[in-house]
Short mmCIF file of C-alpha atoms and ligand atoms in Angstrom, two decimals:
data_model
loop_
_atom_site.label_atom_id
_atom_site.label_comp_id
_atom_site.label_asym_id
_atom_site.label_seq_id
_atom_site.Cartn_x
_atom_site.Cartn_y
_atom_site.Cartn_z
CA UNK A 693 174.21 91.36 319.71
CA UNK A 694 171.00 91.73 321.66
CA UNK A 695 167.93 89.64 322.14
CA UNK A 696 166.72 89.61 318.55
CA UNK A 697 163.18 90.31 317.53
CA UNK A 698 160.63 88.02 319.11
CA UNK A 699 158.09 88.50 316.29
CA UNK A 700 160.64 87.31 313.82
CA UNK A 701 162.75 84.52 315.32
CA UNK A 702 166.41 84.95 314.56
CA UNK A 703 166.11 88.53 313.43
CA UNK A 704 168.89 90.67 314.77
CA UNK A 705 167.48 93.87 316.18
CA UNK A 706 168.51 96.93 314.22
CA UNK A 707 169.24 98.77 317.46
CA UNK A 708 172.00 96.27 318.14
CA UNK A 709 173.95 97.00 315.03
CA UNK A 710 173.51 100.74 314.87
CA UNK A 711 175.81 101.01 317.87
CA UNK A 712 178.41 98.78 316.21
CA UNK A 713 179.99 100.59 313.30
CA UNK A 714 183.71 100.03 313.65
CA UNK A 715 186.02 102.12 311.48
CA UNK A 716 188.93 99.71 311.59
CA UNK A 717 188.84 97.32 308.60
CA UNK A 718 189.73 94.17 310.55
CA UNK A 719 187.26 95.00 313.29
CA UNK A 720 184.57 95.68 310.68
CA UNK A 721 185.33 92.36 308.99
CA UNK A 722 185.02 90.50 312.31
CA UNK A 723 181.77 92.28 313.12
CA UNK A 724 180.25 91.34 309.78
CA UNK A 725 181.42 87.75 310.23
CA UNK A 726 179.63 87.64 313.58
CA UNK A 727 176.46 89.13 312.08
CA UNK A 728 176.49 86.38 309.46
CA UNK A 729 177.09 83.73 312.12
CA UNK A 730 174.08 85.03 314.07
CA UNK A 731 171.78 85.46 311.06
CA UNK A 732 169.17 82.85 310.20
CA UNK A 733 167.94 84.05 306.80
CA UNK A 734 170.46 85.67 304.51
CA UNK A 735 169.51 87.18 301.16
CA UNK A 736 172.38 87.81 298.78
CA UNK A 737 172.41 90.18 295.80
CA UNK A 738 175.34 89.70 293.42
CA UNK A 739 176.54 91.84 290.53
CA UNK A 740 179.18 91.65 287.85
CA UNK A 741 182.00 92.16 290.40
CA UNK A 742 181.75 88.60 291.67
CA UNK A 743 182.60 87.26 288.20
CA UNK A 744 185.51 89.52 287.18
CA UNK A 745 187.98 87.11 288.81
CA UNK A 746 186.55 84.44 286.49
CA UNK A 747 187.59 86.58 283.52
CA UNK A 748 184.23 88.21 282.72
CA UNK A 749 184.60 92.01 282.68
CA UNK A 750 182.07 94.13 284.56
CA UNK A 751 180.43 97.15 282.89
CA UNK A 752 181.16 100.09 285.15
CA UNK A 753 184.26 99.12 287.15
CA UNK A 754 187.65 100.71 286.26
CA UNK A 755 188.31 97.94 283.68
CA UNK A 756 184.62 97.70 282.75
CA UNK A 757 183.41 97.06 279.24
CA UNK A 758 181.50 100.36 279.09
CA UNK A 759 184.25 102.31 280.83
CA UNK A 760 186.64 101.29 278.04
CA UNK A 761 184.14 101.26 275.14
CA UNK A 762 181.07 103.48 275.75
CA UNK A 763 179.67 102.35 272.34
CA UNK A 764 179.25 98.85 273.79
CA UNK A 765 176.37 100.07 275.96
CA UNK A 766 174.27 100.17 272.77
CA UNK A 767 174.34 96.37 272.59
CA UNK A 768 172.55 96.19 275.90
CA UNK A 769 169.72 98.57 274.96
CA UNK A 770 166.70 96.81 273.52
CA UNK A 771 165.66 99.50 270.99
CA UNK A 772 169.14 99.55 269.45
CA UNK A 773 169.29 95.78 269.37
CA UNK A 774 165.89 95.41 267.68
CA UNK A 775 166.38 98.19 265.14
CA UNK A 776 170.01 97.84 264.08
CA UNK A 777 171.44 94.67 262.51
CA UNK A 778 174.98 96.03 263.09
CA UNK A 779 174.33 96.13 266.84
CA UNK A 780 173.05 92.54 266.71
CA UNK A 781 176.12 91.38 264.77
CA UNK A 782 178.41 93.05 267.29
CA UNK A 783 176.44 91.52 270.16
CA UNK A 784 176.71 87.99 268.72
CA UNK A 785 180.46 88.39 268.09
CA UNK A 786 180.93 89.59 271.67
CA UNK A 787 178.93 86.63 272.94
CA UNK A 788 181.06 84.28 270.87
CA UNK A 789 184.18 85.67 272.55
CA UNK A 790 182.58 85.44 276.01
CA UNK A 791 181.40 81.87 275.59
CA UNK A 792 184.49 80.73 273.70
CA UNK A 793 186.95 81.28 276.53
CA UNK A 794 187.26 78.62 279.22
CA UNK A 795 185.69 80.27 282.23
CA UNK A 796 184.75 78.92 285.60
CA UNK A 797 183.19 80.10 288.85
CA UNK A 798 185.73 81.37 291.41
CA UNK A 799 186.20 81.18 295.18
CA UNK A 800 183.61 83.95 295.66
CA UNK A 801 180.92 81.80 294.01
CA UNK A 802 182.13 78.76 296.01
CA UNK A 803 181.72 80.70 299.27
CA UNK A 804 178.04 81.29 298.45
CA UNK A 805 177.61 77.53 297.99
CA UNK A 806 178.99 77.12 301.52
CA UNK A 807 176.47 79.69 302.73
CA UNK A 808 173.66 77.60 301.23
CA UNK A 809 175.08 74.41 302.76
CA UNK A 810 175.01 76.13 306.16
CA UNK A 811 171.23 76.40 305.76
CA UNK A 812 171.17 80.23 306.04
CA UNK A 813 170.65 81.16 302.39
CA UNK A 814 167.13 82.42 301.79
CA UNK A 815 167.69 83.55 298.21
CA UNK A 816 170.54 84.40 295.89
CA UNK A 817 169.39 87.24 293.67
CA UNK A 818 171.85 87.85 290.86
CA UNK A 819 172.17 90.58 288.27
CA UNK A 820 174.59 88.32 286.46
CA UNK A 821 173.70 86.41 283.36
CA UNK A 822 176.72 84.07 283.37
CA UNK A 823 175.08 81.11 285.17
CA UNK A 824 178.09 80.73 287.51
CA UNK A 825 176.09 80.44 290.73
CA UNK A 826 174.33 77.28 289.55
CA UNK A 827 177.54 75.97 287.98
CA UNK A 828 179.34 76.46 291.33
CA UNK A 829 176.64 74.41 293.07
CA UNK A 830 173.90 76.71 294.37
CA UNK A 831 170.45 75.17 293.89
CA UNK A 832 168.42 76.44 290.97
CA UNK A 833 165.48 77.18 293.28
CA UNK A 834 167.60 79.54 295.43
CA UNK A 835 169.00 81.52 292.49
CA UNK A 836 166.89 84.33 291.00
CA UNK A 837 168.46 85.46 287.72
CA UNK A 838 166.81 88.86 287.68
CA UNK A 839 168.45 89.93 284.40
CA UNK A 840 168.05 86.57 282.67
CA UNK A 841 170.74 84.25 281.34
CA UNK A 842 173.23 84.29 278.49
CA UNK A 843 173.12 80.49 278.40
CA UNK A 844 169.93 80.54 276.32
CA UNK A 845 168.73 82.33 273.19
CA UNK A 846 165.18 83.59 272.87
CA UNK A 847 163.09 84.57 269.84
CA UNK A 848 161.77 88.11 270.35
CA UNK A 849 158.67 87.24 268.27
CA UNK A 850 157.50 83.74 269.22
CA UNK A 851 159.34 83.36 272.55
CA UNK A 852 160.99 80.06 271.61
CA UNK A 853 164.02 79.35 273.83
CA UNK A 854 167.02 77.24 272.91
CA UNK A 855 170.47 76.54 274.30
CA UNK A 856 172.72 79.47 273.34
CA UNK A 857 175.25 77.09 271.76
CA UNK A 858 172.79 76.14 269.00
CA UNK A 859 172.65 79.79 267.91
CA UNK A 860 176.37 80.41 268.44
CA UNK A 861 177.12 77.45 266.14
CA UNK A 862 175.16 79.27 263.42
CA UNK A 863 177.13 82.48 264.06
CA UNK A 864 180.38 80.50 263.86
CA UNK A 865 179.17 79.05 260.56
CA UNK A 866 178.77 82.57 259.13
CA UNK A 867 175.19 83.66 259.94
CA UNK A 868 176.15 86.93 261.62
CA UNK A 869 172.59 87.85 262.65
CA UNK A 870 170.76 84.50 262.80
CA UNK A 871 166.94 84.50 262.68
CA UNK A 872 164.51 82.24 264.57
CA UNK A 873 164.24 78.89 262.75
CA UNK A 874 160.52 78.73 263.60
CA UNK A 875 159.25 82.21 262.68
CA UNK A 876 162.18 84.22 261.24
CA UNK A 877 161.97 86.54 264.27
CA UNK A 878 164.97 88.30 265.81
CA UNK A 879 167.02 86.10 268.13
CA UNK A 880 168.68 87.48 271.25
CA UNK A 881 170.39 86.00 274.27
CA UNK A 882 167.82 85.48 277.03
CA UNK A 883 169.18 88.38 279.04
CA UNK A 884 167.12 91.39 280.07
CA UNK A 885 168.45 94.41 278.21
CA UNK A 886 168.02 98.04 279.24
CA UNK A 887 164.52 99.10 278.18
CA UNK A 888 163.10 95.59 278.68
CA UNK A 889 160.84 94.81 281.61
CA UNK A 890 161.87 92.32 284.27
CA UNK A 891 159.96 89.08 284.82
CA UNK A 892 157.32 90.16 287.37
CA UNK A 893 157.43 86.89 289.28
CA UNK A 894 161.23 87.05 289.67
CA UNK A 895 161.07 90.63 290.91
CA UNK A 896 158.31 89.71 293.38
CA UNK A 897 160.40 86.77 294.71
CA UNK A 898 163.43 89.04 295.10
CA UNK A 899 161.39 91.63 296.96
CA UNK A 900 159.93 88.98 299.24
CA UNK A 901 163.44 87.70 299.97
CA UNK A 902 164.49 91.26 300.91
CA UNK A 903 161.51 91.63 303.24
CA UNK A 904 162.00 88.24 304.91
CA UNK A 905 165.76 88.23 305.55
CA UNK A 906 167.72 89.09 308.69
CA UNK A 907 170.73 90.13 306.72
CA UNK A 908 171.23 91.28 303.16
CA UNK A 909 174.62 90.97 301.53
CA UNK A 910 175.11 93.06 298.36
CA UNK A 911 178.22 91.85 296.56
CA UNK A 912 180.05 93.24 293.53
CA UNK A 913 177.50 95.71 292.28
CA UNK A 914 177.52 99.46 291.83
CA UNK A 915 173.85 99.22 292.93
CA UNK A 916 172.87 101.63 290.20
CA UNK A 917 170.61 99.38 288.12
CA UNK A 918 166.95 99.65 289.13
CA UNK A 919 164.51 98.28 290.08
CA UNK A 920 166.64 95.48 291.54
CA UNK A 921 168.98 97.79 293.50
CA UNK A 922 165.81 98.84 295.34
CA UNK A 923 165.79 95.59 297.32
CA UNK A 924 168.68 97.00 299.38
CA UNK A 925 166.66 99.86 300.95
CA UNK A 926 163.65 97.52 301.12
CA UNK A 927 165.63 95.09 303.30
CA UNK A 928 166.97 97.91 305.44
CA UNK A 929 163.50 99.39 306.01
CA UNK A 930 162.15 95.95 306.89
CA UNK A 931 164.74 95.67 309.67
CA UNK A 932 167.52 93.60 308.11
CA UNK A 933 171.21 94.29 308.55
CA UNK A 934 172.67 95.49 305.25
CA UNK A 935 176.28 94.72 304.30
CA UNK A 936 177.90 95.85 301.06
CA UNK A 937 181.04 94.17 299.70
CA UNK A 938 182.63 95.91 296.73
CA UNK A 939 185.98 97.24 295.53
CA UNK A 940 184.73 100.80 295.15
CA UNK A 941 181.97 103.02 296.52
CA UNK A 942 178.39 102.12 295.57
CA UNK A 943 175.18 104.14 295.35
CA UNK A 944 173.98 102.62 298.64
CA UNK A 945 176.97 102.80 300.98
CA UNK A 946 175.18 105.38 303.08
CA UNK A 947 172.36 103.06 304.04
CA UNK A 948 174.55 100.03 304.79
CA UNK A 949 175.35 99.00 308.35
CA UNK A 950 178.81 98.04 307.12
CA UNK A 951 180.76 98.31 303.90
CA UNK A 952 183.70 95.99 303.22
CA UNK A 953 186.08 97.16 300.51
CA UNK A 954 188.36 94.71 298.77
CA UNK A 955 188.56 91.73 296.47
CA UNK A 956 185.43 89.60 296.55
CA UNK A 957 187.23 86.33 295.81
CA UNK A 958 189.49 87.07 298.78
CA UNK A 959 186.91 88.45 301.25
CA UNK A 960 183.94 86.14 300.70
CA UNK A 961 185.62 82.78 301.43
CA UNK A 962 187.05 84.19 304.70
CA UNK A 963 183.75 85.77 305.62
CA UNK A 964 181.48 82.83 304.91
CA UNK A 965 183.66 79.89 305.85
CA UNK A 966 183.29 78.37 309.29
CA UNK A 967 187.05 77.75 309.13
CA UNK A 968 187.68 81.52 309.27
P1 NAD B 2300 178.74 96.96 287.46
O1 NAD B 2300 179.62 96.66 286.30
O2 NAD B 2300 177.88 98.16 287.40
O3 NAD B 2300 179.61 97.05 288.80
C1 NAD B 2300 180.47 96.05 289.23
C2 NAD B 2300 181.14 96.52 290.54
O4 NAD B 2300 181.95 95.46 291.02
C3 NAD B 2300 182.05 97.75 290.35
O5 NAD B 2300 181.76 98.71 291.34
C4 NAD B 2300 183.46 97.18 290.53
O6 NAD B 2300 184.34 98.08 291.16
C5 NAD B 2300 183.21 95.98 291.43
N1 NAD B 2300 184.18 94.89 291.26
C6 NAD B 2300 184.59 94.36 290.08
N2 NAD B 2300 185.42 93.31 290.31
C7 NAD B 2300 185.54 93.21 291.66
C8 NAD B 2300 186.25 92.31 292.52
N3 NAD B 2300 186.97 91.29 292.03
N4 NAD B 2300 186.15 92.49 293.86
C9 NAD B 2300 185.39 93.51 294.37
N5 NAD B 2300 184.68 94.36 293.61
C10 NAD B 2300 184.75 94.21 292.27
O7 NAD B 2300 177.90 95.67 287.71
P2 NAD B 2300 176.40 95.50 288.14
O8 NAD B 2300 176.05 96.47 289.23
O9 NAD B 2300 176.22 94.07 288.37
O10 NAD B 2300 175.54 95.99 286.89
C11 NAD B 2300 175.84 95.72 285.58
C12 NAD B 2300 174.74 95.01 284.84
O11 NAD B 2300 175.34 94.35 283.76
C13 NAD B 2300 174.06 93.95 285.64
O12 NAD B 2300 172.73 94.26 285.69
C14 NAD B 2300 174.29 92.63 284.91
O13 NAD B 2300 173.07 92.16 284.39
C15 NAD B 2300 175.14 92.95 283.74
N6 NAD B 2300 176.47 92.26 283.70
C16 NAD B 2300 176.58 90.94 283.99
C17 NAD B 2300 177.81 90.30 283.93
C18 NAD B 2300 177.91 88.84 284.28
O14 NAD B 2300 176.93 88.12 284.13
N7 NAD B 2300 179.04 88.37 284.78
C19 NAD B 2300 178.95 91.02 283.54
C20 NAD B 2300 178.81 92.38 283.22
C21 NAD B 2300 177.56 92.99 283.32
ZN1 ZN B 2301 160.39 82.66 266.62
#
């Protein structure tokens, strides 16, 4: 590590890490651990891969929901959801199964709580809608749920939001496509589907966090869903070190300073714990 950037206290100069690109996995792990130890402001981007060890399938991994059932992608596309009651029924049944099982955050989520406790976490941008980061103990003001949350239902007409369980109780009671109790509008989980815009303010916060960090950790994402995947090159161009942790290749491996391949729930606790 070199002197850092004097304009930006704590920033690790990009020149320093371009010369360090070890090919050996253990060496690479140790290098990344040192980068994290030296960093002052870490922005984290998480995807579905951090939650698979909690029993929630990802979409595009080898066991992913869409890999096994390409039809399921329809549920996540807003036009299909709004126009087809069968898609809505399938979506609510799927949600019932997801929410019915006892599921908890795993050691990967816990490691990101440790990162926050160390004082280094600038922002935790998540593509996930499972609410596990807050449940594990990350502060609500650090977590940016860029694709919304499945813990709430929203009316697509009047915007009324309620706890998802209120709507799921109605589905359990036999209303397979429940309507908004206030205006009869279509209800949907408060997740951002394909074809829906992101919340501008959330995207702006995520972009700011990419510009202001020393180090960006992208964890458990294929980095194929835009615009949020774009914060990875944004961080890189702004001078941050970029580290990708994922079981398989991602769309951004080429621009990362280091890529760690392996199980997130195994790697993250070792990487982020002061106990090594
Ligand atoms: P993705 O499904 O496109 O990719 C997940 C990646 O994680 C894959 O490359 C897979 O190989 C890797 N992976 C899975 N389990 C892993 C593990 N234990 N260790 C290491 N790597 C692992 O996910 P995405 O890029 O986040 O995009 C999918 C979109 O779907 C997101 O935008 C998100 O909103 C949504 N989604 C959310 C959840 C959730 O909330 N838990 C689950 C599925 C999908
Ligand atoms: Zn309504």
